[in-house]
Structures are given as C-alpha cells and as structure tokens.
C-alpha cells in the first residue's frame, strides 16, 4: 500500500453502505477536496470521506481505525494550522452536512457539523435573529464553536459556546452521543473551548437572539495617526455600550470609492465599529471617533449576514496568525503596537488587529475552559501573503508583535486564533486547571487519542 493510496479491495470495506462519496487520489475532484484556505498547507490524504449522515461518520471512523489510518476532521477547513487534512490518512469531510434549521418561536437553530457561519447567519437572519458568529462568513461553525467562538456580537450576546444548547457527536468508538446541560454534562462542558478532541460533531443547537438591525462604521486615517487614534479608541471602548463591537487595525487600503486615493493599496490605520442596532443610533454612539479627523469613511445599515460576507478572507493566500491577550493597554503598549505595524507584509490582505472584549463576554460563566475571556483586549496579527519568499518575514512579524505585548499579557490565548505553537500554548488556551479536567473527559471519550489533529489535549495514552 503506497503512502497516499488505499487498496481498492480494502476501500470496498468502507464503500459498502456508505451514503456519501469517497474521494481518493486520481479522482478529478481530489485536489479541490484536499485544499484548504491556507495556501501554505499541501497535504495528500489517502481517502476523503464526504459524509452525509452520522452513520457515515461512524463507519468512516471505525474503518480508519481498523486500517490504522490517521483521522482528520474537516468542517469549514478554516483552521490556520491546516489540521482539517492530513498526509496518507482519512479525512472525515462534513461539508455536505451543512443544513441550518431555525425555529423562530423558540429562537433556536439546529446546525449541521459542516455548516459555515454564512449558513447559520443567513438562516437566522431570515427571521431577524442571530447569535455570536465568526468574523467572516466562511468560518466553519464546528471548530469555531468548539474553540469558544469569538465574534463581533460577543459583547452583546456572549461567546458562541455560551449560546450552545445541545451537541450531537460521533465518538472515537463510532458511536453517536448527545451532550447538553442535562445529558453527558461533563462532555458538554468540555465542548465549550476544548476543541475537536472528543468526537466529530454532527449537529449543534444554538440559542438565537433578536437582531432586527445591524450597522457599522469603517473609518480610515494615515498610518502615522495610529497612536492618537488608538488612544482615543481605548477610551471610547471603556465607556461603550454592549451593542458596540469592532476592532482597531492597520490594513492595506482597499480600492474602494470611500477610500482616498492616497490610502489605496497602502497601509492605513482603520477603526471598524459594529453596532447591534440602527445606523442612526450608531452615529450617535460613535460620535467621539468621528471627531478625530478621519480621511475615509463608510457608515451604513447592513444585514448582519451581508456584513459578514464583506469581510471574508480572500482564498489562495498563505496564512500565519497568532494572538496575545492583554490585562491593560497603557500608552507604551499603544506605541509598541503601532510601531510594529510597519513590519506587516504589504500590500496584502494582512491585518494588524486590536480587538476589544468586555461586555457580556467578561460577565459570562467563568467555569468554561476559555480563560482568555477575562482580558479587556486581544492583539491578533493576521498575516496573509502570496510569495513564499515572505514566509519568514510574515511569521517573524507575528511573533515580534506577541513579544512586544507580552509585558501586559494575561498568558491565556484563544486557540482559534493561532496555529501550532506547542503544548504550552494549548494549556494557556484552556487554563491549567481546566486542562487536567479536559484530559479526564478525553480519556473517557477518546482514550487512544484518535482525534489528535487539533490543539490536542491528549489522554495519557498513545494512539
């Protein structure tokens, strides 16, 4: 058996009774199915199992274990480390399980494990409802939610995982179980930040909230205005209502009509302010930021789902991300953040982000394994570039920004925002005490660490 091929007779054991589609090297759609959004990832699995039912997933998991194949799980494929695919193993591809059904009376949504945030946002938005979602529509609901789920609406509605009511998943034994506050509660707790360590999620049930109006403002300045703007933004967010979200960022000015010619395709300092309400009220709330002499602006009402699509990560770029969570944002941190923006790989879609937290996010349940929620600020270098020759420079920029911010760091990190940065960062992502508890849940549901293509908790036993 070649490293990236499975004998046809062996594959027949999986094909029998499999309702979805099995894709192997040589199939016309193989390269399309193995590709993920991060162009740095180039892996060649032996089998891609495009599942359509929980039974398909259970069959695929059991078969791969019998054949000694490593298993990867693909939802949206948006994780920057590229663990949604592997070399020579089996990929459980959930993308055909992407339904999103909304009950407007109970204000809940049942969402397939392969859905993207766009699928959920559109279904909920049709009823004037929403829940906290990823900051782009292409984010997979699965990995995003299991990592905690941070988004524009978190200051108003809390983390996505806090709006999770029930989960159905397939375990490492290929069995389907449900988890909620009343059923398998310890597993349910682990799914609030512990990632994909415990099984393959086939469906999520979420609590939804009324969101009849959504608006935003995007303001642009020359990069040298950054320190002044960032200090003003820091003070603005300290008094902002929960309806306000957004980011302070450096980016490449897009070639849009609202962008002055001198900022197009060049670095700009930007302030994105989201508002869970109508634009007239948003203008009143953001008035302090409008007095800073910005040079470009776009302020508008927009359906939340459309806004999410507006920010989608462009495909085909190489990606490297990281993050640091801050206990405070003194002037020294502001200055260091702004100076480091000069090391961005530009022009490119890279972003040098400062994200405000607080609001409902800070007031949420403290016992979930998401210790980063307590920080008032998150710094998030989001690198996207095309030329492999820029790989080292882009990685170093992200690492240097983290180092600059470390004096004010709380030590915790959102694992959805980083790639593979080692075991210590995994512990930092869930908290040391929580890590031990998560390991016990892992040992109960996946003692052989079958699901290890992730920020791995481990169980004390080798696969």
PDB file of C-alpha atoms in Angstrom, residues 84-323:
ATOM      1  CA  UNK A  84      -8.524  19.595   8.592  1.00  0.00           C
ATOM      2  CA  UNK A  85      -6.426  17.469   6.201  1.00  0.00           C
ATOM      3  CA  UNK A  86      -3.542  15.045   6.680  1.00  0.00           C
ATOM      4  CA  UNK A  87      -0.994  13.061   4.700  1.00  0.00           C
ATOM      5  CA  UNK A  88      -1.854   9.462   3.939  1.00  0.00           C
ATOM      6  CA  UNK A  89      -4.828   9.226   6.287  1.00  0.00           C
ATOM      7  CA  UNK A  90      -8.593   9.583   6.180  1.00  0.00           C
ATOM      8  CA  UNK A  91     -10.411  12.922   6.199  1.00  0.00           C
ATOM      9  CA  UNK A  92     -13.929  12.968   7.622  1.00  0.00           C
ATOM     10  CA  UNK A  93     -15.343  15.759   5.441  1.00  0.00           C
ATOM     11  CA  UNK A  94     -18.536  17.227   6.914  1.00  0.00           C
ATOM     12  CA  UNK A  95     -19.212  19.952   4.367  1.00  0.00           C
ATOM     13  CA  UNK A  96     -22.267  18.213   2.910  1.00  0.00           C
ATOM     14  CA  UNK A  97     -23.806  18.224   6.395  1.00  0.00           C
ATOM     15  CA  UNK A  98     -24.316  21.976   6.322  1.00  0.00           C
ATOM     16  CA  UNK A  99     -28.027  22.445   6.984  1.00  0.00           C
ATOM     17  CA  UNK A 100     -29.278  25.176   9.311  1.00  0.00           C
ATOM     18  CA  UNK A 101     -32.886  24.974  10.518  1.00  0.00           C
ATOM     19  CA  UNK A 102     -34.363  27.784  12.610  1.00  0.00           C
ATOM     20  CA  UNK A 103     -37.329  27.628  14.971  1.00  0.00           C
ATOM     21  CA  UNK A 104     -38.363  31.299  15.289  1.00  0.00           C
ATOM     22  CA  UNK A 105     -40.793  30.544  18.112  1.00  0.00           C
ATOM     23  CA  UNK A 106     -38.203  29.036  20.442  1.00  0.00           C
ATOM     24  CA  UNK A 107     -35.448  31.192  18.909  1.00  0.00           C
ATOM     25  CA  UNK A 108     -33.155  28.227  18.353  1.00  0.00           C
ATOM     26  CA  UNK A 109     -31.214  26.863  15.404  1.00  0.00           C
ATOM     27  CA  UNK A 110     -30.062  23.324  14.647  1.00  0.00           C
ATOM     28  CA  UNK A 111     -26.939  23.422  12.524  1.00  0.00           C
ATOM     29  CA  UNK A 112     -25.018  20.651  10.777  1.00  0.00           C
ATOM     30  CA  UNK A 113     -21.426  19.996  11.749  1.00  0.00           C
ATOM     31  CA  UNK A 114     -20.206  21.018   8.287  1.00  0.00           C
ATOM     32  CA  UNK A 115     -22.009  24.361   8.145  1.00  0.00           C
ATOM     33  CA  UNK A 116     -20.230  27.674   7.846  1.00  0.00           C
ATOM     34  CA  UNK A 117     -21.176  30.797   9.721  1.00  0.00           C
ATOM     35  CA  UNK A 118     -22.743  32.032   6.496  1.00  0.00           C
ATOM     36  CA  UNK A 119     -25.176  29.107   6.556  1.00  0.00           C
ATOM     37  CA  UNK A 120     -26.195  29.921  10.136  1.00  0.00           C
ATOM     38  CA  UNK A 121     -26.237  33.705   9.692  1.00  0.00           C
ATOM     39  CA  UNK A 122     -28.499  33.516   6.607  1.00  0.00           C
ATOM     40  CA  UNK A 123     -30.940  31.073   8.180  1.00  0.00           C
ATOM     41  CA  UNK A 124     -31.222  33.062  11.419  1.00  0.00           C
ATOM     42  CA  UNK A 125     -31.253  36.442   9.688  1.00  0.00           C
ATOM     43  CA  UNK A 126     -34.328  35.479   7.679  1.00  0.00           C
ATOM     44  CA  UNK A 127     -36.219  35.687  10.994  1.00  0.00           C
ATOM     45  CA  UNK A 128     -34.473  38.776  12.394  1.00  0.00           C
ATOM     46  CA  UNK A 129     -32.359  36.570  14.666  1.00  0.00           C
ATOM     47  CA  UNK A 130     -28.648  35.960  15.219  1.00  0.00           C
ATOM     48  CA  UNK A 131     -26.104  34.574  17.597  1.00  0.00           C
ATOM     49  CA  UNK A 132     -22.432  35.415  18.009  1.00  0.00           C
ATOM     50  CA  UNK A 133     -20.611  34.194  14.924  1.00  0.00           C
ATOM     51  CA  UNK A 134     -17.154  34.226  13.435  1.00  0.00           C
ATOM     52  CA  UNK A 135     -15.865  37.470  11.964  1.00  0.00           C
ATOM     53  CA  UNK A 136     -16.194  36.128   8.423  1.00  0.00           C
ATOM     54  CA  UNK A 137     -18.913  34.025   6.792  1.00  0.00           C
ATOM     55  CA  UNK A 138     -16.519  31.270   5.668  1.00  0.00           C
ATOM     56  CA  UNK A 139     -15.600  30.238   9.209  1.00  0.00           C
ATOM     57  CA  UNK A 140     -16.733  26.696   9.953  1.00  0.00           C
ATOM     58  CA  UNK A 141     -19.303  26.563  12.731  1.00  0.00           C
ATOM     59  CA  UNK A 142     -17.769  23.396  14.208  1.00  0.00           C
ATOM     60  CA  UNK A 143     -14.175  24.255  15.003  1.00  0.00           C
ATOM     61  CA  UNK A 144     -15.112  27.844  15.779  1.00  0.00           C
ATOM     62  CA  UNK A 145     -17.761  26.930  18.362  1.00  0.00           C
ATOM     63  CA  UNK A 146     -15.728  24.158  19.978  1.00  0.00           C
ATOM     64  CA  UNK A 147     -12.877  26.626  20.469  1.00  0.00           C
ATOM     65  CA  UNK A 148     -15.179  29.059  22.290  1.00  0.00           C
ATOM     66  CA  UNK A 149     -16.422  31.271  19.489  1.00  0.00           C
ATOM     67  CA  UNK A 150     -15.373  34.943  19.489  1.00  0.00           C
ATOM     68  CA  UNK A 151     -17.085  37.419  17.153  1.00  0.00           C
ATOM     69  CA  UNK A 152     -18.477  40.901  16.581  1.00  0.00           C
ATOM     70  CA  UNK A 153     -21.582  40.251  18.703  1.00  0.00           C
ATOM     71  CA  UNK A 154     -19.836  38.756  21.745  1.00  0.00           C
ATOM     72  CA  UNK A 155     -20.040  41.931  23.842  1.00  0.00           C
ATOM     73  CA  UNK A 156     -23.820  41.800  23.444  1.00  0.00           C
ATOM     74  CA  UNK A 157     -24.611  38.048  23.353  1.00  0.00           C
ATOM     75  CA  UNK A 158     -21.527  36.361  24.828  1.00  0.00           C
ATOM     76  CA  UNK A 159     -19.374  33.679  23.231  1.00  0.00           C
ATOM     77  CA  UNK A 160     -20.886  31.307  20.704  1.00  0.00           C
ATOM     78  CA  UNK A 161     -20.319  28.347  23.016  1.00  0.00           C
ATOM     79  CA  UNK A 162     -22.373  30.091  25.706  1.00  0.00           C
ATOM     80  CA  UNK A 163     -25.295  30.044  23.292  1.00  0.00           C
ATOM     81  CA  UNK A 164     -24.871  26.297  22.751  1.00  0.00           C
ATOM     82  CA  UNK A 165     -27.826  24.232  23.968  1.00  0.00           C
ATOM     83  CA  UNK A 166     -27.063  20.728  22.687  1.00  0.00           C
ATOM     84  CA  UNK A 167     -24.470  18.842  20.662  1.00  0.00           C
ATOM     85  CA  UNK A 168     -24.664  15.527  18.838  1.00  0.00           C
ATOM     86  CA  UNK A 169     -21.348  13.877  18.073  1.00  0.00           C
ATOM     87  CA  UNK A 170     -19.727  10.636  16.986  1.00  0.00           C
ATOM     88  CA  UNK A 171     -17.127   9.316  19.404  1.00  0.00           C
ATOM     89  CA  UNK A 172     -13.836   7.583  18.696  1.00  0.00           C
ATOM     90  CA  UNK A 173     -15.719   4.277  19.021  1.00  0.00           C
ATOM     91  CA  UNK A 174     -18.002   5.347  16.166  1.00  0.00           C
ATOM     92  CA  UNK A 175     -20.995   5.742  18.471  1.00  0.00           C
ATOM     93  CA  UNK A 176     -23.401   8.704  18.442  1.00  0.00           C
ATOM     94  CA  UNK A 177     -23.976  10.521  21.733  1.00  0.00           C
ATOM     95  CA  UNK A 178     -25.684  13.743  22.772  1.00  0.00           C
ATOM     96  CA  UNK A 179     -24.437  16.303  25.219  1.00  0.00           C
ATOM     97  CA  UNK A 180     -26.286  19.130  26.944  1.00  0.00           C
ATOM     98  CA  UNK A 181     -26.624  20.623  30.383  1.00  0.00           C
ATOM     99  CA  UNK A 182     -28.732  17.613  31.391  1.00  0.00           C
ATOM    100  CA  UNK A 183     -27.184  14.815  29.293  1.00  0.00           C
ATOM    101  CA  UNK A 184     -23.468  13.990  29.499  1.00  0.00           C
ATOM    102  CA  UNK A 185     -22.861  17.362  31.197  1.00  0.00           C
ATOM    103  CA  UNK A 186     -19.110  16.874  31.631  1.00  0.00           C
ATOM    104  CA  UNK A 187     -18.695  16.299  27.903  1.00  0.00           C
ATOM    105  CA  UNK A 188     -20.905  19.318  27.246  1.00  0.00           C
ATOM    106  CA  UNK A 189     -18.638  21.426  29.464  1.00  0.00           C
ATOM    107  CA  UNK A 190     -15.567  20.202  27.559  1.00  0.00           C
ATOM    108  CA  UNK A 191     -17.121  21.271  24.255  1.00  0.00           C
ATOM    109  CA  UNK A 192     -17.083  24.896  25.472  1.00  0.00           C
ATOM    110  CA  UNK A 193     -13.477  25.563  24.479  1.00  0.00           C
ATOM    111  CA  UNK A 194     -11.846  22.127  24.431  1.00  0.00           C
ATOM    112  CA  UNK A 195     -11.916  21.897  20.640  1.00  0.00           C
ATOM    113  CA  UNK A 196     -12.363  18.808  18.495  1.00  0.00           C
ATOM    114  CA  UNK A 197     -10.674  16.458  20.951  1.00  0.00           C
ATOM    115  CA  UNK A 198     -13.754  14.477  21.935  1.00  0.00           C
ATOM    116  CA  UNK A 199     -15.521  13.458  18.742  1.00  0.00           C
ATOM    117  CA  UNK A 200     -16.943  14.511  15.389  1.00  0.00           C
ATOM    118  CA  UNK A 201     -19.878  16.877  15.875  1.00  0.00           C
ATOM    119  CA  UNK A 202     -22.801  16.110  13.592  1.00  0.00           C
ATOM    120  CA  UNK A 203     -25.070  18.905  14.824  1.00  0.00           C
ATOM    121  CA  UNK A 204     -25.227  21.898  17.146  1.00  0.00           C
ATOM    122  CA  UNK A 205     -28.311  23.506  18.655  1.00  0.00           C
ATOM    123  CA  UNK A 206     -27.921  27.218  19.417  1.00  0.00           C
ATOM    124  CA  UNK A 207     -29.879  29.874  21.263  1.00  0.00           C
ATOM    125  CA  UNK A 208     -30.665  32.833  18.994  1.00  0.00           C
ATOM    126  CA  UNK A 209     -31.291  36.489  19.828  1.00  0.00           C
ATOM    127  CA  UNK A 210     -33.341  39.211  18.227  1.00  0.00           C
ATOM    128  CA  UNK A 211     -31.250  41.378  15.893  1.00  0.00           C
ATOM    129  CA  UNK A 212     -33.694  43.455  13.830  1.00  0.00           C
ATOM    130  CA  UNK A 213     -30.991  45.940  12.766  1.00  0.00           C
ATOM    131  CA  UNK A 214     -27.219  45.921  12.379  1.00  0.00           C
ATOM    132  CA  UNK A 215     -24.893  48.731  11.325  1.00  0.00           C
ATOM    133  CA  UNK A 216     -21.219  49.560  11.172  1.00  0.00           C
ATOM    134  CA  UNK A 217     -18.718  52.312  10.616  1.00  0.00           C
ATOM    135  CA  UNK A 218     -15.300  51.939   8.990  1.00  0.00           C
ATOM    136  CA  UNK A 219     -13.058  54.982   9.462  1.00  0.00           C
ATOM    137  CA  UNK A 220      -9.613  55.430   7.877  1.00  0.00           C
ATOM    138  CA  UNK A 221      -6.563  57.537   8.713  1.00  0.00           C
ATOM    139  CA  UNK A 222      -2.980  57.766   7.521  1.00  0.00           C
ATOM    140  CA  UNK A 223      -0.834  55.279   9.471  1.00  0.00           C
ATOM    141  CA  UNK A 224       1.046  57.992  11.343  1.00  0.00           C
ATOM    142  CA  UNK A 225      -2.212  58.969  13.065  1.00  0.00           C
ATOM    143  CA  UNK A 226      -2.359  55.488  14.614  1.00  0.00           C
ATOM    144  CA  UNK A 227      -1.139  56.243  18.164  1.00  0.00           C
ATOM    145  CA  UNK A 228      -3.592  59.129  18.629  1.00  0.00           C
ATOM    146  CA  UNK A 229      -6.470  57.153  17.148  1.00  0.00           C
ATOM    147  CA  UNK A 230      -5.676  54.078  19.207  1.00  0.00           C
ATOM    148  CA  UNK A 231      -5.614  56.039  22.458  1.00  0.00           C
ATOM    149  CA  UNK A 232      -8.959  57.588  21.600  1.00  0.00           C
ATOM    150  CA  UNK A 233     -10.369  54.183  20.704  1.00  0.00           C
ATOM    151  CA  UNK A 234      -9.156  52.749  24.010  1.00  0.00           C
ATOM    152  CA  UNK A 235     -11.033  55.476  25.889  1.00  0.00           C
ATOM    153  CA  UNK A 236     -14.093  55.162  23.644  1.00  0.00           C
ATOM    154  CA  UNK A 237     -14.429  51.432  24.259  1.00  0.00           C
ATOM    155  CA  UNK A 238     -14.082  51.876  28.026  1.00  0.00           C
ATOM    156  CA  UNK A 239     -17.482  53.601  28.015  1.00  0.00           C
ATOM    157  CA  UNK A 240     -19.103  51.890  25.023  1.00  0.00           C
ATOM    158  CA  UNK A 241     -22.403  50.012  25.449  1.00  0.00           C
ATOM    159  CA  UNK A 242     -22.539  46.246  24.915  1.00  0.00           C
ATOM    160  CA  UNK A 243     -24.042  46.758  21.451  1.00  0.00           C
ATOM    161  CA  UNK A 244     -20.665  48.049  20.232  1.00  0.00           C
ATOM    162  CA  UNK A 245     -18.021  45.713  18.851  1.00  0.00           C
ATOM    163  CA  UNK A 246     -15.274  46.070  16.287  1.00  0.00           C
ATOM    164  CA  UNK A 247     -11.522  46.494  16.042  1.00  0.00           C
ATOM    165  CA  UNK A 248      -8.687  48.969  15.674  1.00  0.00           C
ATOM    166  CA  UNK A 249      -6.418  47.769  12.897  1.00  0.00           C
ATOM    167  CA  UNK A 250      -3.779  48.505  10.334  1.00  0.00           C
ATOM    168  CA  UNK A 251      -4.543  47.199   6.857  1.00  0.00           C
ATOM    169  CA  UNK A 252      -3.928  47.797   3.162  1.00  0.00           C
ATOM    170  CA  UNK A 253      -6.428  50.366   1.936  1.00  0.00           C
ATOM    171  CA  UNK A 254      -8.834  48.644  -0.483  1.00  0.00           C
ATOM    172  CA  UNK A 255      -9.527  50.095  -3.953  1.00  0.00           C
ATOM    173  CA  UNK A 256     -12.996  51.295  -2.960  1.00  0.00           C
ATOM    174  CA  UNK A 257     -14.718  54.606  -3.624  1.00  0.00           C
ATOM    175  CA  UNK A 258     -14.822  55.575   0.052  1.00  0.00           C
ATOM    176  CA  UNK A 259     -11.029  55.159   0.370  1.00  0.00           C
ATOM    177  CA  UNK A 260      -8.952  58.243  -0.531  1.00  0.00           C
ATOM    178  CA  UNK A 261      -6.577  57.679  -3.430  1.00  0.00           C
ATOM    179  CA  UNK A 262      -3.506  58.175  -1.236  1.00  0.00           C
ATOM    180  CA  UNK A 263      -4.571  55.273   1.029  1.00  0.00           C
ATOM    181  CA  UNK A 264      -5.475  52.751  -1.666  1.00  0.00           C
ATOM    182  CA  UNK A 265      -3.075  49.793  -1.793  1.00  0.00           C
ATOM    183  CA  UNK A 266      -1.090  51.399   1.038  1.00  0.00           C
ATOM    184  CA  UNK A 267      -1.059  50.918   4.762  1.00  0.00           C
ATOM    185  CA  UNK A 268      -3.820  52.708   6.631  1.00  0.00           C
ATOM    186  CA  UNK A 269      -4.975  52.896  10.232  1.00  0.00           C
ATOM    187  CA  UNK A 270      -8.624  51.882  10.474  1.00  0.00           C
ATOM    188  CA  UNK A 271     -11.321  51.706  13.096  1.00  0.00           C
ATOM    189  CA  UNK A 272     -14.163  49.273  12.497  1.00  0.00           C
ATOM    190  CA  UNK A 273     -17.122  49.818  14.803  1.00  0.00           C
ATOM    191  CA  UNK A 274     -20.014  47.376  14.692  1.00  0.00           C
ATOM    192  CA  UNK A 275     -23.348  48.170  16.290  1.00  0.00           C
ATOM    193  CA  UNK A 276     -26.220  45.832  17.126  1.00  0.00           C
ATOM    194  CA  UNK A 277     -28.852  48.391  16.146  1.00  0.00           C
ATOM    195  CA  UNK A 278     -29.787  51.004  13.524  1.00  0.00           C
ATOM    196  CA  UNK A 279     -27.270  53.322  11.889  1.00  0.00           C
ATOM    197  CA  UNK A 280     -28.867  56.493  13.249  1.00  0.00           C
ATOM    198  CA  UNK A 281     -28.208  55.341  16.788  1.00  0.00           C
ATOM    199  CA  UNK A 282     -24.762  54.056  15.805  1.00  0.00           C
ATOM    200  CA  UNK A 283     -23.764  57.529  14.585  1.00  0.00           C
ATOM    201  CA  UNK A 284     -24.671  58.957  17.980  1.00  0.00           C
ATOM    202  CA  UNK A 285     -22.695  56.309  19.824  1.00  0.00           C
ATOM    203  CA  UNK A 286     -19.541  56.601  17.705  1.00  0.00           C
ATOM    204  CA  UNK A 287     -19.522  60.411  17.703  1.00  0.00           C
ATOM    205  CA  UNK A 288     -16.252  60.578  19.722  1.00  0.00           C
ATOM    206  CA  UNK A 289     -14.434  58.650  16.985  1.00  0.00           C
ATOM    207  CA  UNK A 290     -15.938  60.833  14.249  1.00  0.00           C
ATOM    208  CA  UNK A 291     -14.239  63.911  15.705  1.00  0.00           C
ATOM    209  CA  UNK A 292     -10.695  62.651  15.088  1.00  0.00           C
ATOM    210  CA  UNK A 293     -10.304  63.913  11.517  1.00  0.00           C
ATOM    211  CA  UNK A 294     -10.598  60.636   9.615  1.00  0.00           C
ATOM    212  CA  UNK A 295      -9.884  60.712   5.878  1.00  0.00           C
ATOM    213  CA  UNK A 296     -12.207  57.968   4.683  1.00  0.00           C
ATOM    214  CA  UNK A 297     -15.486  56.603   5.981  1.00  0.00           C
ATOM    215  CA  UNK A 298     -18.177  54.051   5.263  1.00  0.00           C
ATOM    216  CA  UNK A 299     -21.093  54.129   7.718  1.00  0.00           C
ATOM    217  CA  UNK A 300     -24.178  52.114   6.873  1.00  0.00           C
ATOM    218  CA  UNK A 301     -27.007  49.817   7.842  1.00  0.00           C
ATOM    219  CA  UNK A 302     -26.464  46.316   6.514  1.00  0.00           C
ATOM    220  CA  UNK A 303     -27.969  42.895   7.240  1.00  0.00           C
ATOM    221  CA  UNK A 304     -25.611  41.109   9.602  1.00  0.00           C
ATOM    222  CA  UNK A 305     -25.130  38.163   7.211  1.00  0.00           C
ATOM    223  CA  UNK A 306     -24.156  40.536   4.385  1.00  0.00           C
ATOM    224  CA  UNK A 307     -21.685  42.335   6.626  1.00  0.00           C
ATOM    225  CA  UNK A 308     -20.051  39.022   7.488  1.00  0.00           C
ATOM    226  CA  UNK A 309     -19.539  38.255   3.785  1.00  0.00           C
ATOM    227  CA  UNK A 310     -17.993  41.673   3.227  1.00  0.00           C
ATOM    228  CA  UNK A 311     -15.067  40.683   5.451  1.00  0.00           C
ATOM    229  CA  UNK A 312     -14.400  37.194   4.070  1.00  0.00           C
ATOM    230  CA  UNK A 313     -10.763  36.141   3.901  1.00  0.00           C
ATOM    231  CA  UNK A 314      -9.678  36.001   0.258  1.00  0.00           C
ATOM    232  CA  UNK A 315      -8.731  32.463  -0.856  1.00  0.00           C
ATOM    233  CA  UNK A 316      -5.365  31.437  -2.210  1.00  0.00           C
ATOM    234  CA  UNK A 317      -3.156  33.293   0.282  1.00  0.00           C
ATOM    235  CA  UNK A 318      -0.529  31.933   2.611  1.00  0.00           C
ATOM    236  CA  UNK A 319      -1.576  32.460   6.243  1.00  0.00           C
ATOM    237  CA  UNK A 320       0.065  32.775   9.639  1.00  0.00           C
ATOM    238  CA  UNK A 321      -1.825  34.031  12.705  1.00  0.00           C
ATOM    239  CA  UNK A 322      -1.141  34.453  16.391  1.00  0.00           C
ATOM    240  CA  UNK A 323      -2.571  36.321  19.382  1.00  0.00           C
TER     241      UNK A 323
END
